[in-house]
Coordinates of C-alpha atoms and ligand atoms in Angstrom, one line a residue:
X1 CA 0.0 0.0 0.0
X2 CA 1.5 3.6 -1.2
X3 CA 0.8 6.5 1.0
X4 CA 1.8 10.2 0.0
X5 CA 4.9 11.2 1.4
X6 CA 6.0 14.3 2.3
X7 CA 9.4 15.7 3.5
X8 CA 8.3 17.1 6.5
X9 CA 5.3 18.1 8.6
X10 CA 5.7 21.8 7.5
X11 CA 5.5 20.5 4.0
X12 CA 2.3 18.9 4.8
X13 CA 1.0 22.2 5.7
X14 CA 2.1 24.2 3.0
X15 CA 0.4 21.3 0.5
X16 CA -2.7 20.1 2.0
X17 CA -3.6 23.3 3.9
X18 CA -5.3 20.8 6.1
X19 CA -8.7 21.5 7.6
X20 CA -8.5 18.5 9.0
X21 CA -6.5 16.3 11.3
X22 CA -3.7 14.9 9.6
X23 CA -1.6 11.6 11.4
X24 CA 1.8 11.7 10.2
X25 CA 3.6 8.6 10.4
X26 CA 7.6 8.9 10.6
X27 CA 9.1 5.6 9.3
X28 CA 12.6 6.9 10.6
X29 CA 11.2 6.8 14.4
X30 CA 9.4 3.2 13.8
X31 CA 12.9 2.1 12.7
X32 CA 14.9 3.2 15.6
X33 CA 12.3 2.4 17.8
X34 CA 12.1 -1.2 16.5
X35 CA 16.1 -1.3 16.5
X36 CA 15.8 -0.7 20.5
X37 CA 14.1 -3.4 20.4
X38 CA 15.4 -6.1 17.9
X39 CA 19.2 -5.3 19.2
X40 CA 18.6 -4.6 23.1
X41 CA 15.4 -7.2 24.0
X42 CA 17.1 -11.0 24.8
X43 CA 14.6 -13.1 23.1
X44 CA 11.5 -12.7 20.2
X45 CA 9.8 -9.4 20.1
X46 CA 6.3 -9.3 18.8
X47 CA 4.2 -6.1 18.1
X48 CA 1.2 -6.3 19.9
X49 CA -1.1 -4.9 16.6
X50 CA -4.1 -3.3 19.1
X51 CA -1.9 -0.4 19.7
X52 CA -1.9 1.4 16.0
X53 CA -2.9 -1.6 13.3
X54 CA -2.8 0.8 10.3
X55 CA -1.4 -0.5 7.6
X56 CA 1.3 2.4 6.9
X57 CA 2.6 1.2 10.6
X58 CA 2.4 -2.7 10.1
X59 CA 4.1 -2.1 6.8
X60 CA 6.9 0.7 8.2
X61 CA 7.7 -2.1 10.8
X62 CA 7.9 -5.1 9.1
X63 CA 10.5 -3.1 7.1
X64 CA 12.0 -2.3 10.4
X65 CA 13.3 -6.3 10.6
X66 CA 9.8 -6.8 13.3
X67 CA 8.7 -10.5 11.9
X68 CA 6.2 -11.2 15.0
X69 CA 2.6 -10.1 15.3
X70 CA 0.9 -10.2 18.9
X71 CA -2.9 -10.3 17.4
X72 CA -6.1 -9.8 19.8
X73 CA -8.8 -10.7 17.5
X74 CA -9.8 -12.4 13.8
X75 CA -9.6 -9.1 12.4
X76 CA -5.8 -8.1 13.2
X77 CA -4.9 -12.1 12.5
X78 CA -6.6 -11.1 8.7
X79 CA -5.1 -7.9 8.3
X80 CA -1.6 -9.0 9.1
X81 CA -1.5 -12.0 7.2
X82 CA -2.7 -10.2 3.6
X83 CA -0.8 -7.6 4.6
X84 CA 2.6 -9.3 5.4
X85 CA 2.0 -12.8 4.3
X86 CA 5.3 -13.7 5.9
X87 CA 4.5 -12.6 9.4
X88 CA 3.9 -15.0 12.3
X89 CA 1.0 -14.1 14.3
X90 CA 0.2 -15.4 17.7
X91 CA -3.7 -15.0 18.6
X92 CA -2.8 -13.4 22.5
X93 CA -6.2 -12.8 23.6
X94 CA -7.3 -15.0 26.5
X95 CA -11.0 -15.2 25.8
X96 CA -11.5 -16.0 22.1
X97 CA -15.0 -16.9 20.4
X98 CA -15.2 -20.7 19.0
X99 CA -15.7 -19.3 15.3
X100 CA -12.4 -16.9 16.1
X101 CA -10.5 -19.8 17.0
X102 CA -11.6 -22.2 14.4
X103 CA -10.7 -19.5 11.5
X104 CA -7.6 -18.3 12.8
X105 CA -6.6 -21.8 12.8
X106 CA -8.2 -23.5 9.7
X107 CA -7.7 -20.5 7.3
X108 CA -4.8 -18.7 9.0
X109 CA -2.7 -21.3 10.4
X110 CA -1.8 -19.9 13.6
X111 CA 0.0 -22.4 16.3
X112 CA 0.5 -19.9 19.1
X113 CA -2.5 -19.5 22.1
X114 CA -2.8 -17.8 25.3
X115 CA -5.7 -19.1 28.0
X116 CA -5.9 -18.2 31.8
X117 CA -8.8 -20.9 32.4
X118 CA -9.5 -24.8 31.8
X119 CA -12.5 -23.9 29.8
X120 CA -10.4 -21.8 27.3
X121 CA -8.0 -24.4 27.1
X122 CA -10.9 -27.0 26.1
X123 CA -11.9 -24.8 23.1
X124 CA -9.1 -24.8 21.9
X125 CA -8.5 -28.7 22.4
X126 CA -11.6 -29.2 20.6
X127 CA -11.1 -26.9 17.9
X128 CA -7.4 -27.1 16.6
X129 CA -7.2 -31.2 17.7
X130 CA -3.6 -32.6 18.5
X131 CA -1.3 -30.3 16.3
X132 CA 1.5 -29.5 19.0
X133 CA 0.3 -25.5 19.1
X134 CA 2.7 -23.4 22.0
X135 CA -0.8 -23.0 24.6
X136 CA 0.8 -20.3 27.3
X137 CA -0.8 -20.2 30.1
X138 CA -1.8 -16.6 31.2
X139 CA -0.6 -15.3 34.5
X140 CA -1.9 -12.9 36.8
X141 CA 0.9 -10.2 38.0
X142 CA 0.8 -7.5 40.7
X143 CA -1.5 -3.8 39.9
X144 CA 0.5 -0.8 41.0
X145 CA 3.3 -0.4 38.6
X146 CA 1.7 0.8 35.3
X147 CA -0.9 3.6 34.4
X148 CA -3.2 0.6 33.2
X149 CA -3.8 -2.3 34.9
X150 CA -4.4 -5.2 33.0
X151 CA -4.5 -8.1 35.9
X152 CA -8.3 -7.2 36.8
X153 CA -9.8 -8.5 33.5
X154 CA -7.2 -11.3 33.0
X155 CA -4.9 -14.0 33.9
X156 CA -4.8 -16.5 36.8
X157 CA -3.5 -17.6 40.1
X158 CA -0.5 -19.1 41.1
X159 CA -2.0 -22.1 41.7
X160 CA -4.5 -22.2 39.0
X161 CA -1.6 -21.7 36.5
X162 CA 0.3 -24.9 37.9
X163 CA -3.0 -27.1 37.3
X164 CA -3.0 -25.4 33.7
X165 CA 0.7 -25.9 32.9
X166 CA 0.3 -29.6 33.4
X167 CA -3.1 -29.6 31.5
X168 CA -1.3 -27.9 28.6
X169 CA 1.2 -30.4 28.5
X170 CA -1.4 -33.3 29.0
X171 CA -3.2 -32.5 26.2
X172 CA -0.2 -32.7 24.0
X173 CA 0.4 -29.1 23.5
X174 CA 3.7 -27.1 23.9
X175 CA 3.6 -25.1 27.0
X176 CA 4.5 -21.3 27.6
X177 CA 3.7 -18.6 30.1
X178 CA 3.0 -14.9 30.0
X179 CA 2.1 -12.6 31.7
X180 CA 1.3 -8.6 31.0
X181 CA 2.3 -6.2 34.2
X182 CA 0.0 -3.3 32.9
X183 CA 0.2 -0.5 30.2
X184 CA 2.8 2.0 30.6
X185 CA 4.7 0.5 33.4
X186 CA 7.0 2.9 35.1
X187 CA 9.5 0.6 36.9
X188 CA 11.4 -2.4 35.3
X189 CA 11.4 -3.9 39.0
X190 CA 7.6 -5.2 37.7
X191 CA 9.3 -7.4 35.3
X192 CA 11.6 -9.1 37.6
X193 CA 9.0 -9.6 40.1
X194 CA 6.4 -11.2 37.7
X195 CA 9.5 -13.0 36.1
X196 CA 10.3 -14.5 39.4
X197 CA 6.7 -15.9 40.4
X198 CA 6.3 -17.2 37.0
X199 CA 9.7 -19.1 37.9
X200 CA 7.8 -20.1 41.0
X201 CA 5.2 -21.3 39.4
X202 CA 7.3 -23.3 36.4
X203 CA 9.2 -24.8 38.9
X204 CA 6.1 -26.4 40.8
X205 CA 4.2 -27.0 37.4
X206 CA 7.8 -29.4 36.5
X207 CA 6.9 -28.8 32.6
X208 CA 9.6 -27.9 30.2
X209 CA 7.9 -24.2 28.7
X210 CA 8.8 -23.4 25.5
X211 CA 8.3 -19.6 25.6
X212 CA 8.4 -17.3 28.6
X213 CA 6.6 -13.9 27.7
X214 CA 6.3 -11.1 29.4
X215 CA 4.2 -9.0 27.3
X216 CA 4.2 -5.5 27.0
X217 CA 3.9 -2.6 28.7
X218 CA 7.1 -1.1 28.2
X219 CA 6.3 2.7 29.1
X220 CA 7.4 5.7 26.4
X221 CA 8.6 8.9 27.8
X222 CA 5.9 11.2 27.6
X223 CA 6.8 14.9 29.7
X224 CA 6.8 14.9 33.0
X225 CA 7.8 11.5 33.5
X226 CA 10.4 10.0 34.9
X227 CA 11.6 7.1 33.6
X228 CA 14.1 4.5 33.4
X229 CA 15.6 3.9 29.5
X230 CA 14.5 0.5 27.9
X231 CA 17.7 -1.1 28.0
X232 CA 17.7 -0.6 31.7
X233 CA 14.2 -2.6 31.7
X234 CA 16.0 -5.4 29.2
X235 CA 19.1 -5.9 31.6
X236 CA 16.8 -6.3 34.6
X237 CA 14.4 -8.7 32.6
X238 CA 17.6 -11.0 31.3
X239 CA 18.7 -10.9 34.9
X240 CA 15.5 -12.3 36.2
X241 CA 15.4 -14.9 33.5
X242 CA 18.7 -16.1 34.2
X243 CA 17.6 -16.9 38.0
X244 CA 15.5 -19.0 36.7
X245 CA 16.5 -22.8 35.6
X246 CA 14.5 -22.6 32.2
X247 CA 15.2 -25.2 29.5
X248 CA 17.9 -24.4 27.2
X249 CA 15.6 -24.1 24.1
X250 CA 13.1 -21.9 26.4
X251 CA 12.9 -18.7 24.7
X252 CA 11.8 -15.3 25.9
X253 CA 9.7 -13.3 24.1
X254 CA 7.7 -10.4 24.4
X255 CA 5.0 -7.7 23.3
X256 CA 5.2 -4.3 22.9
X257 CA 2.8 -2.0 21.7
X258 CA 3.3 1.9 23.0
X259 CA 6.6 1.5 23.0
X260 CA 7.6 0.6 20.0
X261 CA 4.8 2.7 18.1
X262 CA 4.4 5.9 20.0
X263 CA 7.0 8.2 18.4
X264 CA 6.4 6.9 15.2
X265 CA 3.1 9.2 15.0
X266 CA 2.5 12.7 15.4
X267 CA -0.8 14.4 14.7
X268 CA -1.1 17.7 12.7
X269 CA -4.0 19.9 14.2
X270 CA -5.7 23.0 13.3
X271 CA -7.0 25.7 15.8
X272 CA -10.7 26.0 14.5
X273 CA -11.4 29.1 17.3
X274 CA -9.4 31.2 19.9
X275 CA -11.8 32.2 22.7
X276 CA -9.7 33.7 25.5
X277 CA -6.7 31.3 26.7
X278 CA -9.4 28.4 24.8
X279 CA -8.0 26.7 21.8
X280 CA -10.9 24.8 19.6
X281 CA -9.0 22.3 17.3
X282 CA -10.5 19.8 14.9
X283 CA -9.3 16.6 17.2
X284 CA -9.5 15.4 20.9
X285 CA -10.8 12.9 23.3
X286 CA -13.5 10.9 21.1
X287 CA -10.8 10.9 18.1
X288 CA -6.8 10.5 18.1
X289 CA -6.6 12.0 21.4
X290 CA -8.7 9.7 24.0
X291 CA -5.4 8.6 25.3
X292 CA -4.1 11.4 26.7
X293 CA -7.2 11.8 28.5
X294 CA -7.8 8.6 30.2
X295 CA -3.5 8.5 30.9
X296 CA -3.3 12.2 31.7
X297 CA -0.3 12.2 29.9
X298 CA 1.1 15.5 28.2
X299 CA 2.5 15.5 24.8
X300 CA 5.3 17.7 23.3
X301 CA 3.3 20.1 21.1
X302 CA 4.6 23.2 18.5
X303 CA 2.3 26.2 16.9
X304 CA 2.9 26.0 12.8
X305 CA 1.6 29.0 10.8
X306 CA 1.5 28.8 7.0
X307 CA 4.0 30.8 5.2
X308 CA 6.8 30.7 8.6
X309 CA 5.0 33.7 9.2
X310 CA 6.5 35.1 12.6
X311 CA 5.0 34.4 15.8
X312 CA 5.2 35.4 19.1
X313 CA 8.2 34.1 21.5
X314 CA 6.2 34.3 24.3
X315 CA 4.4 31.8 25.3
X316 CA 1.0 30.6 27.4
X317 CA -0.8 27.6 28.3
X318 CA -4.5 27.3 26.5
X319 CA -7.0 25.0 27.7
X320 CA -7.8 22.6 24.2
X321 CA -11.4 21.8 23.3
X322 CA -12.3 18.9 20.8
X323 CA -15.0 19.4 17.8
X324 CA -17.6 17.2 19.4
X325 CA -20.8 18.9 20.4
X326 CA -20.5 18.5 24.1
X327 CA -18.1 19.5 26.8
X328 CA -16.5 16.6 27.6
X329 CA -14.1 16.6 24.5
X330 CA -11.5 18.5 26.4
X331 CA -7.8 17.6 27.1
X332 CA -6.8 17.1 30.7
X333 CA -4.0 19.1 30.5
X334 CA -3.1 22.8 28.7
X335 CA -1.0 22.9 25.9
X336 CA 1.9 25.5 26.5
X337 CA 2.0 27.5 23.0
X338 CA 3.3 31.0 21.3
X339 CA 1.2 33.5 22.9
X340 CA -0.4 34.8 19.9
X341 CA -1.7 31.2 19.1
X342 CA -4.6 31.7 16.5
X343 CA -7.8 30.0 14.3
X344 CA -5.9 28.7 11.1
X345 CA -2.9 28.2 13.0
X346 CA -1.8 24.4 13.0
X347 CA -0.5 22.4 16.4
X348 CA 1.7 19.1 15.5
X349 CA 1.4 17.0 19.2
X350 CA 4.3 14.5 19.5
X351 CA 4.1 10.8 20.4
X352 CA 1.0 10.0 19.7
X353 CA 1.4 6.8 18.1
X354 CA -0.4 4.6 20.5
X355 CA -3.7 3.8 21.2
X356 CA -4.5 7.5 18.9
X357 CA -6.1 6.2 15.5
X358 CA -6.4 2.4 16.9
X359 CA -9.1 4.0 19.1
X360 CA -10.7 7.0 17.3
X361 CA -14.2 7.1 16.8
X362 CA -16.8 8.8 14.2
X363 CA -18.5 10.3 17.0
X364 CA -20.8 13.4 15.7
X365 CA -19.6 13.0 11.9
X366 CA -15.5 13.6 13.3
X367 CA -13.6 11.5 11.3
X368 CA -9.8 12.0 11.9
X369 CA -8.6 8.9 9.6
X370 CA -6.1 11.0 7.0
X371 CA -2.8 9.8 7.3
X372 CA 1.0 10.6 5.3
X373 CA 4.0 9.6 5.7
X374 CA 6.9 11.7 6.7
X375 CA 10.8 11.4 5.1
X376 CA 13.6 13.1 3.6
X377 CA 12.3 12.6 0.3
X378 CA 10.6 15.0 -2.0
X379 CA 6.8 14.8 -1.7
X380 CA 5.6 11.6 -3.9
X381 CA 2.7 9.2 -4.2
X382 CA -0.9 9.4 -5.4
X383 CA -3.0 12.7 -5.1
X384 CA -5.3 11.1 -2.5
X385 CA -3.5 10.3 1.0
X386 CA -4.6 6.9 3.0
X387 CA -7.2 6.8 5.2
X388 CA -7.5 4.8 8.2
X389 CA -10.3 2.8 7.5
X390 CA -9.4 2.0 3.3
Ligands
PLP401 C1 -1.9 -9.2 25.6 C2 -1.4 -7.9 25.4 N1 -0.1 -7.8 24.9 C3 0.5 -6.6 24.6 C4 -0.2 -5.4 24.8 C5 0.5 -4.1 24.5 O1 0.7 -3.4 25.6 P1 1.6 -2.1 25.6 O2 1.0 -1.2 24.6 O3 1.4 -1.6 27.0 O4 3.0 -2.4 25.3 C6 -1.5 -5.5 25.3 C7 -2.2 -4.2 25.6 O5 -3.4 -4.2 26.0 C8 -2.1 -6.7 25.6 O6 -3.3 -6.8 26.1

């Protein structure tokens, strides 16, 4: 799939004049992002596709060297595998419809399963038969340490995970654990503790696992935090590992989503009304922007005005309204701007790769699905840009 390209975000301005929002993907950033991963994580690195499953992405990152798909649902399984025939997906979801299970396997082929419960695990016996699939077994891990918890909805106990283990392995699958310590995890010592009951937990089980994965939730930087770099989280989770007394074709593996997407994408804006130290822009909390609301997090933002017409060097925070018809499409946070901020003006908010388009809605006719890529070449491709949901 082609999608224009333009040499820079200030470019995109100068071409489009853009009424409307525009999500500008930055190859260059996927790559080094994806390089983090590929050269610093000890084991197999999946993208977990939920986070931003646009094709420009999928296709940027497979380009990147990433080979491994974490996909949620039918859908992403489809999409990745016409999109990137080669790919291998693994269907992570812990609660999976019979008809989900049946396609992915009989018209996608996957081999790769996560349960947290016997029933689960009985689904999938009766739907994908004796082939040796990897089944990992879905752990539970401790809530504190990331800004979303994922533990509530999934995973089990301890002790229900033993009993599961040897299940797997009974029913003449290849078994694996994982686990997920929550979205945008601030400390790598979460790792090393769900690392170390899961050793607990393969120990008692006694069945060789294939795969230990501890999912994603590797955090991104966003301002204001602070936060330890991802090789420090990759040296604490190879440490952890090697406590353990895994088998020597036991392989780690894991997940990411935010991280490896979210400064891959940033979102060109327009200021639709100055009221006061109020900004109205053409995006917000029902389109690319929920995220920031429900995580509270503050992105890195800059004014643009057509022409490089001067602006002022002073600058102010502004309270940012959505375009929805009701009040609460507001950001959490002010955006700090050039004083003299104004309607027409453009805003391009950083690092908003992650959960941003994945998430947008149509809500009251706002549809924020155009999308370009940026690089250092002159602007190419077709007349019409992608749009999310082609
Ligand atoms: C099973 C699973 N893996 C990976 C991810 C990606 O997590 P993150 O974006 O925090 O890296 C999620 C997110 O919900 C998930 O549910």
């Amino acid at each position: 799939m082609k999608s224009r390209r333009f040499a820079s975000v200030d470019r995109v301005v100068e071409v489009l004049d853009p009424s409307y929002p525009v999500l500008c993907v930055h190859p260059d950033r996927l790559a080094r992002s994806a390089e983090t991963f590929l050269k610093g994580f000890p084991g197999r690195v999946l993208y977990a596709v939920k986070c931003n499953p646009h094709p420009v992405v999928l296709r940027n990152l497979w380009q990147a060297g990433i080979r491994h798909f974490d996909t949620a649902s039918l859908n992403e399984v489809a999409l990745v595998h016409e999109l990137l025939p080669d790919a291998e997906c693994y269907f992570n979801h812990p609660v999976k419809g019979t008809a989900a299970i049946e396609a992915a396997d009989h018209i996608y082929g996957i081999e790769a399963w996560v349960v947290d419960t016997v029933d689960e695990l009985d689904k999938i016996e009766e739907t994908v038969g004796k082939h040796p699939d990897v089944v990992q077994v879905r752990l539970q891990t401790a809530s504190g340490y990331a800004a979303f918890d994922l533990s509530l909805k999934f995973g089990c106990t301890p002790v229900e995970a033993v009993e599961l283990l040897r299940d797997v392995q009974r029913r003449g699958f290849v078994p694996a654990v994982s686990f997920h310590v929550g979205s945008q995890c601030r400390t790598p010592e979460a790792y090393a503790r769900a690392i170390a009951e899961a050793g607990a937990v393969i120990r008692e089980a006694g069945v060789p696992i294939r795969f230990l994965n501890v999912g994603g939730g590797f955090p991104a930087h966003y301002r204001g935090t602070q936060i330890a770099p991802l090789d420090t989280f990759f040296k604490v989770i190879r440490e952890a590992a090697a406590k353990l007394d895994l088998p020597p074709d036991c392989e780690l593996m894991c997940e990411p989503g935010r991280a490896l997407v979210v400064e891959g994408c940033t979102l060109l804006v327009q200021i639709h009304l100055r009221k006061g130290a109020s900004l109205y822009i053409n995006d917000g909390v029902y389109g690319n922007l929920s995220e920031l609301n429900v995580g509270k997090l503050t992105p890195p933002v800059r004014l643009i005005r057509k022409g490089g017409k001067p602006m002022s060097r002073e600058f102010a925070p502004f309270r940012i309204f959505g375009p929805t018809c009701d009040s609460i499409d507001v950001l959490p946070e002010p955006f700090v701007l050039p004083d003299d901020a104004t309607d027409g003006d453009w805003i391009e908010i950083g690092q908003v790769g992650a959960y941003s388009n994945a998430v947008a809605s149509s809500f009251n006719g706002f549809q924020t699905d155009a999308v370009v890529e940026i690089g250092d070449e002159p602007d190419t491709g077709p007349a019409r840009f992608v749009r999310t949901r082609d």
